[in-house]
PDB file of C-alpha atoms in Angstrom:
ATOM      1  CA  UNK X   1     -96.175  11.390-208.801  1.00 44.00           C
ATOM      2  CA  UNK X   2     -98.067   9.497-205.757  1.00 44.00           C
ATOM      3  CA  UNK X   3     -94.732   6.932-205.763  1.00 46.00           C
ATOM      4  CA  UNK X   4     -92.264  10.189-205.390  1.00 45.00           C
ATOM      5  CA  UNK X   5     -94.459  11.072-202.681  1.00 43.00           C
ATOM      6  CA  UNK X   6     -94.349   8.272-201.035  1.00 47.00           C
ATOM      7  CA  UNK X   7     -90.577   7.995-200.878  1.00 49.00           C
ATOM      8  CA  UNK X   8     -90.692  12.036-199.905  1.00 52.00           C
ATOM      9  CA  UNK X   9     -92.383  11.154-197.413  1.00 54.00           C
ATOM     10  CA  UNK X  10     -90.194   7.873-196.145  1.00 58.00           C
ATOM     11  CA  UNK X  11     -86.676  10.313-196.278  1.00 55.00           C
ATOM     12  CA  UNK X  12     -88.263  12.433-194.572  1.00 53.00           C
ATOM     13  CA  UNK X  13     -89.069   9.991-191.491  1.00 55.00           C
ATOM     14  CA  UNK X  14     -85.596   8.295-191.678  1.00 50.00           C
ATOM     15  CA  UNK X  15     -84.477  12.212-191.452  1.00 52.00           C
ATOM     16  CA  UNK X  16     -86.651  12.576-187.742  1.00 55.00           C
ATOM     17  CA  UNK X  17     -85.615   9.163-186.639  1.00 52.00           C
ATOM     18  CA  UNK X  18     -82.300  10.693-187.013  1.00 58.00           C
ATOM     19  CA  UNK X  19     -83.021  14.024-185.389  1.00 54.00           C
ATOM     20  CA  UNK X  20     -84.009  12.353-182.706  1.00 56.00           C
ATOM     21  CA  UNK X  21     -81.310  10.279-182.140  1.00 51.00           C
ATOM     22  CA  UNK X  22     -78.913  12.332-182.040  1.00 55.00           C
ATOM     23  CA  UNK X  23     -80.852  14.695-179.202  1.00 53.00           C
ATOM     24  CA  UNK X  24     -81.093  11.648-177.159  1.00 53.00           C
ATOM     25  CA  UNK X  25     -77.186  10.838-177.149  1.00 53.00           C
ATOM     26  CA  UNK X  26     -76.826  15.052-176.660  1.00 51.00           C
ATOM     27  CA  UNK X  27     -79.388  14.426-173.440  1.00 55.00           C
ATOM     28  CA  UNK X  28     -76.782  11.363-172.010  1.00 52.00           C
ATOM     29  CA  UNK X  29     -73.700  13.383-171.814  1.00 49.00           C
ATOM     30  CA  UNK X  30     -72.186  15.038-168.534  1.00 45.00           C
ATOM     31  CA  UNK X  31     -73.752  18.759-169.155  1.00 43.00           C
ATOM     32  CA  UNK X  32     -70.031  19.747-168.520  1.00 42.00           C
ATOM     33  CA  UNK X  33     -69.553  18.538-172.497  1.00 42.00           C
ATOM     34  CA  UNK X  34     -71.665  19.642-174.086  1.00 41.00           C
ATOM     35  CA  UNK X  35     -71.671  22.101-176.613  1.00 42.00           C
ATOM     36  CA  UNK X  36     -70.833  25.938-174.997  1.00 42.00           C
ATOM     37  CA  UNK X  37     -70.379  24.564-171.626  1.00 37.00           C
ATOM     38  CA  UNK X  38     -66.278  24.921-170.027  1.00 35.00           C
ATOM     39  CA  UNK X  39     -64.646  22.091-170.418  1.00 36.00           C
ATOM     40  CA  UNK X  40     -63.258  20.867-167.178  1.00 32.00           C
ATOM     41  CA  UNK X  41     -61.235  18.261-165.780  1.00 32.00           C
ATOM     42  CA  UNK X  42     -62.172  14.648-165.115  1.00 35.00           C
ATOM     43  CA  UNK X  43     -59.935  14.415-161.459  1.00 31.00           C
ATOM     44  CA  UNK X  44     -59.325  17.718-160.306  1.00 31.00           C
ATOM     45  CA  UNK X  45     -56.790  18.626-157.608  1.00 33.00           C
ATOM     46  CA  UNK X  46     -57.307  20.177-154.609  1.00 30.00           C
ATOM     47  CA  UNK X  47     -54.509  23.433-154.110  1.00 31.00           C
ATOM     48  CA  UNK X  48     -51.313  22.483-151.832  1.00 31.00           C
ATOM     49  CA  UNK X  49     -52.026  24.412-148.884  1.00 29.00           C
ATOM     50  CA  UNK X  50     -49.850  26.870-147.954  1.00 29.00           C
ATOM     51  CA  UNK X  51     -46.317  25.888-146.180  1.00 45.00           C
ATOM     52  CA  UNK X  52     -48.062  26.814-142.077  1.00 47.00           C
ATOM     53  CA  UNK X  53     -45.799  25.421-139.332  1.00 52.00           C
ATOM     54  CA  UNK X  54     -47.783  22.064-139.114  1.00 48.00           C
ATOM     55  CA  UNK X  55     -46.941  20.926-142.368  1.00 49.00           C
ATOM     56  CA  UNK X  56     -43.585  20.888-142.457  1.00 49.00           C
ATOM     57  CA  UNK X  57     -43.411  19.004-138.596  1.00 43.00           C
ATOM     58  CA  UNK X  58     -40.292  16.078-139.002  1.00 59.00           C
ATOM     59  CA  UNK X  59     -41.478  14.786-136.297  1.00 88.00           C
ATOM     60  CA  UNK X  60     -43.660  15.141-133.027  1.00 94.00           C
ATOM     61  CA  UNK X  61     -42.722  14.522-129.217  1.00 94.00           C
ATOM     62  CA  UNK X  62     -45.812  14.835-127.328  1.00 93.00           C
ATOM     63  CA  UNK X  63     -47.137  18.566-127.572  1.00 94.00           C
ATOM     64  CA  UNK X  64     -44.513  19.760-128.946  1.00 97.00           C
ATOM     65  CA  UNK X  65     -43.197  20.087-133.080  1.00 96.00           C
ATOM     66  CA  UNK X  66     -39.984  18.681-133.000  1.00 97.00           C
ATOM     67  CA  UNK X  67     -37.298  20.618-136.145  1.00 97.00           C
ATOM     68  CA  UNK X  68     -34.575  19.082-136.629  1.00 96.00           C
ATOM     69  CA  UNK X  69     -31.558  19.998-138.465  1.00 96.00           C
ATOM     70  CA  UNK X  70     -32.016  24.515-137.679  1.00 98.00           C
ATOM     71  CA  UNK X  71     -29.168  27.098-138.654  1.00 98.00           C
ATOM     72  CA  UNK X  72     -28.786  30.562-137.144  1.00 98.00           C
ATOM     73  CA  UNK X  73     -30.519  33.641-139.064  1.00 98.00           C
ATOM     74  CA  UNK X  74     -28.711  37.001-138.856  1.00 95.00           C
ATOM     75  CA  UNK X  75     -30.507  38.876-137.023  1.00 96.00           C
ATOM     76  CA  UNK X  76     -29.648  42.150-135.829  1.00 93.00           C
ATOM     77  CA  UNK X  77     -31.960  41.269-132.618  1.00 93.00           C
ATOM     78  CA  UNK X  78     -30.307  38.537-132.115  1.00 97.00           C
ATOM     79  CA  UNK X  79     -29.253  38.334-128.100  1.00 97.00           C
ATOM     80  CA  UNK X  80     -28.801  35.981-125.770  1.00 98.00           C
ATOM     81  CA  UNK X  81     -31.983  34.110-125.600  1.00 97.00           C
ATOM     82  CA  UNK X  82     -33.695  35.364-129.275  1.00 97.00           C
ATOM     83  CA  UNK X  83     -32.865  34.685-132.137  1.00 98.00           C
ATOM     84  CA  UNK X  84     -33.790  34.040-135.502  1.00 98.00           C
ATOM     85  CA  UNK X  85     -33.761  30.415-136.408  1.00 98.00           C
ATOM     86  CA  UNK X  86     -33.921  28.966-140.337  1.00 98.00           C
ATOM     87  CA  UNK X  87     -35.818  25.400-140.378  1.00 97.00           C
ATOM     88  CA  UNK X  88     -35.001  22.540-142.923  1.00 95.00           C
ATOM     89  CA  UNK X  89     -37.890  23.451-144.450  1.00 93.00           C
ATOM     90  CA  UNK X  90     -35.783  26.917-145.559  1.00 95.00           C
ATOM     91  CA  UNK X  91     -38.179  29.102-143.237  1.00 95.00           C
ATOM     92  CA  UNK X  92     -37.215  31.396-140.904  1.00 97.00           C
ATOM     93  CA  UNK X  93     -38.769  32.077-137.754  1.00 97.00           C
ATOM     94  CA  UNK X  94     -37.605  34.013-134.173  1.00 97.00           C
ATOM     95  CA  UNK X  95     -38.026  32.269-130.598  1.00 97.00           C
ATOM     96  CA  UNK X  96     -37.293  32.993-127.919  1.00 97.00           C
ATOM     97  CA  UNK X  97     -36.405  30.551-124.607  1.00 98.00           C
ATOM     98  CA  UNK X  98     -37.837  29.114-121.994  1.00 97.00           C
ATOM     99  CA  UNK X  99     -37.277  29.891-118.188  1.00 98.00           C
ATOM    100  CA  UNK X 100     -34.693  32.350-118.954  1.00 98.00           C
ATOM    101  CA  UNK X 101     -33.173  36.377-119.343  1.00 98.00           C
ATOM    102  CA  UNK X 102     -30.093  37.307-120.073  1.00 98.00           C
ATOM    103  CA  UNK X 103     -29.929  41.098-119.419  1.00 98.00           C
ATOM    104  CA  UNK X 104     -29.681  43.465-122.752  1.00 98.00           C
ATOM    105  CA  UNK X 105     -26.497  43.871-124.500  1.00 97.00           C
ATOM    106  CA  UNK X 106     -27.125  47.301-125.294  1.00 97.00           C
ATOM    107  CA  UNK X 107     -28.600  51.359-124.053  1.00 97.00           C
ATOM    108  CA  UNK X 108     -31.698  51.465-126.541  1.00 95.00           C
ATOM    109  CA  UNK X 109     -33.991  54.229-126.709  1.00 94.00           C
ATOM    110  CA  UNK X 110     -36.844  53.599-129.251  1.00 92.00           C
ATOM    111  CA  UNK X 111     -38.923  56.025-131.340  1.00 89.00           C
ATOM    112  CA  UNK X 112     -41.679  57.048-128.948  1.00 88.00           C
ATOM    113  CA  UNK X 113     -39.155  59.429-125.877  1.00 91.00           C
ATOM    114  CA  UNK X 114     -38.533  55.338-124.174  1.00 95.00           C
ATOM    115  CA  UNK X 115     -35.593  53.138-123.604  1.00 97.00           C
ATOM    116  CA  UNK X 116     -35.131  50.101-122.062  1.00 97.00           C
ATOM    117  CA  UNK X 117     -33.465  51.507-119.263  1.00 98.00           C
ATOM    118  CA  UNK X 118     -36.571  50.337-115.777  1.00 97.00           C
ATOM    119  CA  UNK X 119     -36.081  46.692-117.851  1.00 97.00           C
ATOM    120  CA  UNK X 120     -31.597  46.779-117.419  1.00 98.00           C
ATOM    121  CA  UNK X 121     -32.693  48.571-113.030  1.00 98.00           C
ATOM    122  CA  UNK X 122     -34.510  45.113-112.294  1.00 98.00           C
ATOM    123  CA  UNK X 123     -31.977  42.402-114.345  1.00 98.00           C
ATOM    124  CA  UNK X 124     -29.210  43.731-112.352  1.00 98.00           C
ATOM    125  CA  UNK X 125     -31.212  43.475-109.205  1.00 98.00           C
ATOM    126  CA  UNK X 126     -32.435  40.186-109.792  1.00 97.00           C
ATOM    127  CA  UNK X 127     -28.430  39.337-111.356  1.00 97.00           C
ATOM    128  CA  UNK X 128     -26.862  39.741-107.510  1.00 96.00           C
ATOM    129  CA  UNK X 129     -27.223  43.845-107.226  1.00 97.00           C
ATOM    130  CA  UNK X 130     -24.818  44.633-109.605  1.00 98.00           C
ATOM    131  CA  UNK X 131     -24.802  48.185-111.645  1.00 98.00           C
ATOM    132  CA  UNK X 132     -26.570  47.715-115.097  1.00 98.00           C
ATOM    133  CA  UNK X 133     -23.386  48.530-117.016  1.00 98.00           C
ATOM    134  CA  UNK X 134     -22.162  45.255-115.031  1.00 98.00           C
ATOM    135  CA  UNK X 135     -25.189  44.067-116.701  1.00 98.00           C
ATOM    136  CA  UNK X 136     -25.054  45.355-120.262  1.00 98.00           C
ATOM    137  CA  UNK X 137     -21.918  43.337-119.698  1.00 98.00           C
ATOM    138  CA  UNK X 138     -22.979  40.636-119.041  1.00 98.00           C
ATOM    139  CA  UNK X 139     -25.355  40.748-121.940  1.00 98.00           C
ATOM    140  CA  UNK X 140     -22.490  40.961-124.387  1.00 98.00           C
ATOM    141  CA  UNK X 141     -21.098  37.766-123.382  1.00 98.00           C
ATOM    142  CA  UNK X 142     -24.974  36.179-123.365  1.00 98.00           C
ATOM    143  CA  UNK X 143     -25.277  36.978-127.050  1.00 98.00           C
ATOM    144  CA  UNK X 144     -21.327  36.352-128.106  1.00 98.00           C
ATOM    145  CA  UNK X 145     -21.533  32.666-126.081  1.00 98.00           C
ATOM    146  CA  UNK X 146     -25.596  32.227-127.785  1.00 98.00           C
ATOM    147  CA  UNK X 147     -24.932  33.005-131.443  1.00 98.00           C
ATOM    148  CA  UNK X 148     -21.141  31.629-131.410  1.00 98.00           C
ATOM    149  CA  UNK X 149     -22.885  28.177-129.961  1.00 98.00           C
ATOM    150  CA  UNK X 150     -25.428  27.920-132.418  1.00 98.00           C
ATOM    151  CA  UNK X 151     -23.745  29.646-135.405  1.00 97.00           C
ATOM    152  CA  UNK X 152     -20.718  25.614-135.031  1.00 96.00           C
ATOM    153  CA  UNK X 153     -23.355  22.918-135.661  1.00 96.00           C
ATOM    154  CA  UNK X 154     -27.163  22.700-137.227  1.00 97.00           C
ATOM    155  CA  UNK X 155     -29.420  21.726-133.946  1.00 98.00           C
ATOM    156  CA  UNK X 156     -33.334  21.160-132.562  1.00 98.00           C
ATOM    157  CA  UNK X 157     -36.223  23.501-131.625  1.00 98.00           C
ATOM    158  CA  UNK X 158     -38.991  22.429-129.841  1.00 98.00           C
ATOM    159  CA  UNK X 159     -42.113  24.281-129.710  1.00 97.00           C
ATOM    160  CA  UNK X 160     -45.417  24.449-129.794  1.00 95.00           C
ATOM    161  CA  UNK X 161     -45.977  27.920-131.981  1.00 96.00           C
ATOM    162  CA  UNK X 162     -46.535  29.261-128.858  1.00 92.00           C
ATOM    163  CA  UNK X 163     -45.839  33.813-128.839  1.00 90.00           C
ATOM    164  CA  UNK X 164     -47.190  35.524-125.284  1.00 80.00           C
ATOM    165  CA  UNK X 165     -47.489  38.813-126.272  1.00 79.00           C
ATOM    166  CA  UNK X 166     -48.926  38.120-129.756  1.00 83.00           C
ATOM    167  CA  UNK X 167     -45.838  39.439-131.646  1.00 86.00           C
ATOM    168  CA  UNK X 168     -44.588  37.114-133.739  1.00 90.00           C
ATOM    169  CA  UNK X 169     -41.451  35.613-131.046  1.00 93.00           C
ATOM    170  CA  UNK X 170     -42.101  31.210-130.721  1.00 97.00           C
ATOM    171  CA  UNK X 171     -41.506  29.599-126.606  1.00 97.00           C
ATOM    172  CA  UNK X 172     -38.273  26.821-127.596  1.00 98.00           C
ATOM    173  CA  UNK X 173     -36.775  24.678-126.380  1.00 98.00           C
ATOM    174  CA  UNK X 174     -33.280  24.486-127.917  1.00 98.00           C
ATOM    175  CA  UNK X 175     -31.176  21.581-127.685  1.00 98.00           C
ATOM    176  CA  UNK X 176     -27.487  21.196-128.753  1.00 98.00           C
ATOM    177  CA  UNK X 177     -24.659  19.705-128.791  1.00 97.00           C
ATOM    178  CA  UNK X 178     -21.688  21.377-126.459  1.00 96.00           C
ATOM    179  CA  UNK X 179     -18.332  20.113-125.284  1.00 95.00           C
ATOM    180  CA  UNK X 180     -19.530  16.300-127.103  1.00 95.00           C
ATOM    181  CA  UNK X 181     -22.676  16.068-125.246  1.00 96.00           C
ATOM    182  CA  UNK X 182     -26.589  16.448-125.903  1.00 97.00           C
ATOM    183  CA  UNK X 183     -27.407  19.787-123.286  1.00 98.00           C
ATOM    184  CA  UNK X 184     -30.324  22.480-123.532  1.00 98.00           C
ATOM    185  CA  UNK X 185     -29.596  25.812-124.032  1.00 98.00           C
ATOM    186  CA  UNK X 186     -31.398  27.270-120.873  1.00 98.00           C
ATOM    187  CA  UNK X 187     -29.303  25.259-119.046  1.00 98.00           C
ATOM    188  CA  UNK X 188     -25.976  26.428-120.012  1.00 98.00           C
ATOM    189  CA  UNK X 189     -27.106  30.018-119.349  1.00 98.00           C
ATOM    190  CA  UNK X 190     -27.071  29.321-115.829  1.00 98.00           C
ATOM    191  CA  UNK X 191     -24.535  27.200-115.508  1.00 98.00           C
ATOM    192  CA  UNK X 192     -22.689  30.272-116.826  1.00 98.00           C
ATOM    193  CA  UNK X 193     -23.880  33.209-115.001  1.00 98.00           C
ATOM    194  CA  UNK X 194     -25.039  34.584-117.838  1.00 98.00           C
ATOM    195  CA  UNK X 195     -28.978  34.395-117.305  1.00 98.00           C
ATOM    196  CA  UNK X 196     -32.098  34.743-114.814  1.00 98.00           C
ATOM    197  CA  UNK X 197     -34.501  32.041-114.551  1.00 98.00           C
ATOM    198  CA  UNK X 198     -37.116  34.471-115.284  1.00 94.00           C
ATOM    199  CA  UNK X 199     -39.681  34.400-118.352  1.00 90.00           C
ATOM    200  CA  UNK X 200     -42.421  31.808-119.185  1.00 93.00           C
ATOM    201  CA  UNK X 201     -41.649  27.763-117.723  1.00 96.00           C
ATOM    202  CA  UNK X 202     -42.622  24.979-119.649  1.00 97.00           C
ATOM    203  CA  UNK X 203     -42.386  21.068-119.192  1.00 98.00           C
ATOM    204  CA  UNK X 204     -39.108  19.582-121.126  1.00 98.00           C
ATOM    205  CA  UNK X 205     -39.173  17.587-124.180  1.00 97.00           C
ATOM    206  CA  UNK X 206     -38.164  14.225-122.287  1.00 96.00           C
ATOM    207  CA  UNK X 207     -41.372  14.717-119.871  1.00 96.00           C
ATOM    208  CA  UNK X 208     -39.067  16.951-116.927  1.00 97.00           C
ATOM    209  CA  UNK X 209     -42.023  18.505-115.566  1.00 98.00           C
ATOM    210  CA  UNK X 210     -41.274  22.079-115.429  1.00 98.00           C
ATOM    211  CA  UNK X 211     -41.376  22.604-111.590  1.00 98.00           C
ATOM    212  CA  UNK X 212     -38.840  19.524-111.293  1.00 98.00           C
ATOM    213  CA  UNK X 213     -37.105  22.120-114.279  1.00 98.00           C
ATOM    214  CA  UNK X 214     -36.315  25.109-112.254  1.00 98.00           C
ATOM    215  CA  UNK X 215     -35.408  23.270-109.246  1.00 98.00           C
ATOM    216  CA  UNK X 216     -32.094  21.938-111.756  1.00 98.00           C
ATOM    217  CA  UNK X 217     -31.566  25.633-113.373  1.00 98.00           C
ATOM    218  CA  UNK X 218     -31.986  27.138-109.640  1.00 98.00           C
ATOM    219  CA  UNK X 219     -28.938  23.727-108.200  1.00 98.00           C
ATOM    220  CA  UNK X 220     -26.791  25.338-112.192  1.00 98.00           C
ATOM    221  CA  UNK X 221     -26.812  28.652-110.215  1.00 98.00           C
ATOM    222  CA  UNK X 222     -25.987  27.759-106.957  1.00 98.00           C
ATOM    223  CA  UNK X 223     -22.802  26.937-108.112  1.00 98.00           C
ATOM    224  CA  UNK X 224     -22.468  29.094-110.309  1.00 98.00           C
ATOM    225  CA  UNK X 225     -21.582  31.339-107.260  1.00 98.00           C
ATOM    226  CA  UNK X 226     -20.294  28.870-105.946  1.00 98.00           C
ATOM    227  CA  UNK X 227     -17.649  29.352-108.220  1.00 98.00           C
ATOM    228  CA  UNK X 228     -17.812  32.737-108.814  1.00 98.00           C
ATOM    229  CA  UNK X 229     -18.540  32.176-112.677  1.00 98.00           C
ATOM    230  CA  UNK X 230     -20.279  35.383-115.185  1.00 98.00           C
ATOM    231  CA  UNK X 231     -22.277  37.425-113.441  1.00 98.00           C
ATOM    232  CA  UNK X 232     -21.710  35.793-109.946  1.00 98.00           C
ATOM    233  CA  UNK X 233     -17.812  36.306-110.495  1.00 97.00           C
ATOM    234  CA  UNK X 234     -18.586  40.469-110.403  1.00 95.00           C
TER     235      UNK X 234
END
């Protein structure tokens, strides 16, 4: 009888040792691997940030983000100086040219009773005192010229994504190919007598100051008047 009790005590001691070892091993596991805890992968990938204007930048020139191989996107409100473009990543944005304002291409009446007629009258006055109807005709020509040119081949946008009126229209310099040469679109519009020199000015991506570029545009406008092209031929 005494031998049996001694044997039972030995087994009991062994079981206690095994239990202690098991508890010690359990406590050494990382918290995420303990029973009842959610299983967590050892390597967690950060979520992909949503597409933004900065993450899709192809390159940068000075303070401008540069988007090459952009194409014109169809939009009801596309005009001579403001239009939607498709960027290389597939996004579409509405772009507004620096330096120039082309006349409205149609008389419009908006909900609430407002119209664009006062703006057209002001454009007509700035373009040599022509009639509002003549201003709209020039606006139609500017629209046709810009949209046809942008539809011909891809172009490059230089922008800071500034939207002065917080209406998701962003100012930009547009570099195009015209008659085999690389040109700024705003210069072409002034050169052809299709725009007034107005709206926001900005240094060019090549380092030309806004003041110097405005002088260039004034020279182009004087020449357009001399040869009576566009609005200056009316």
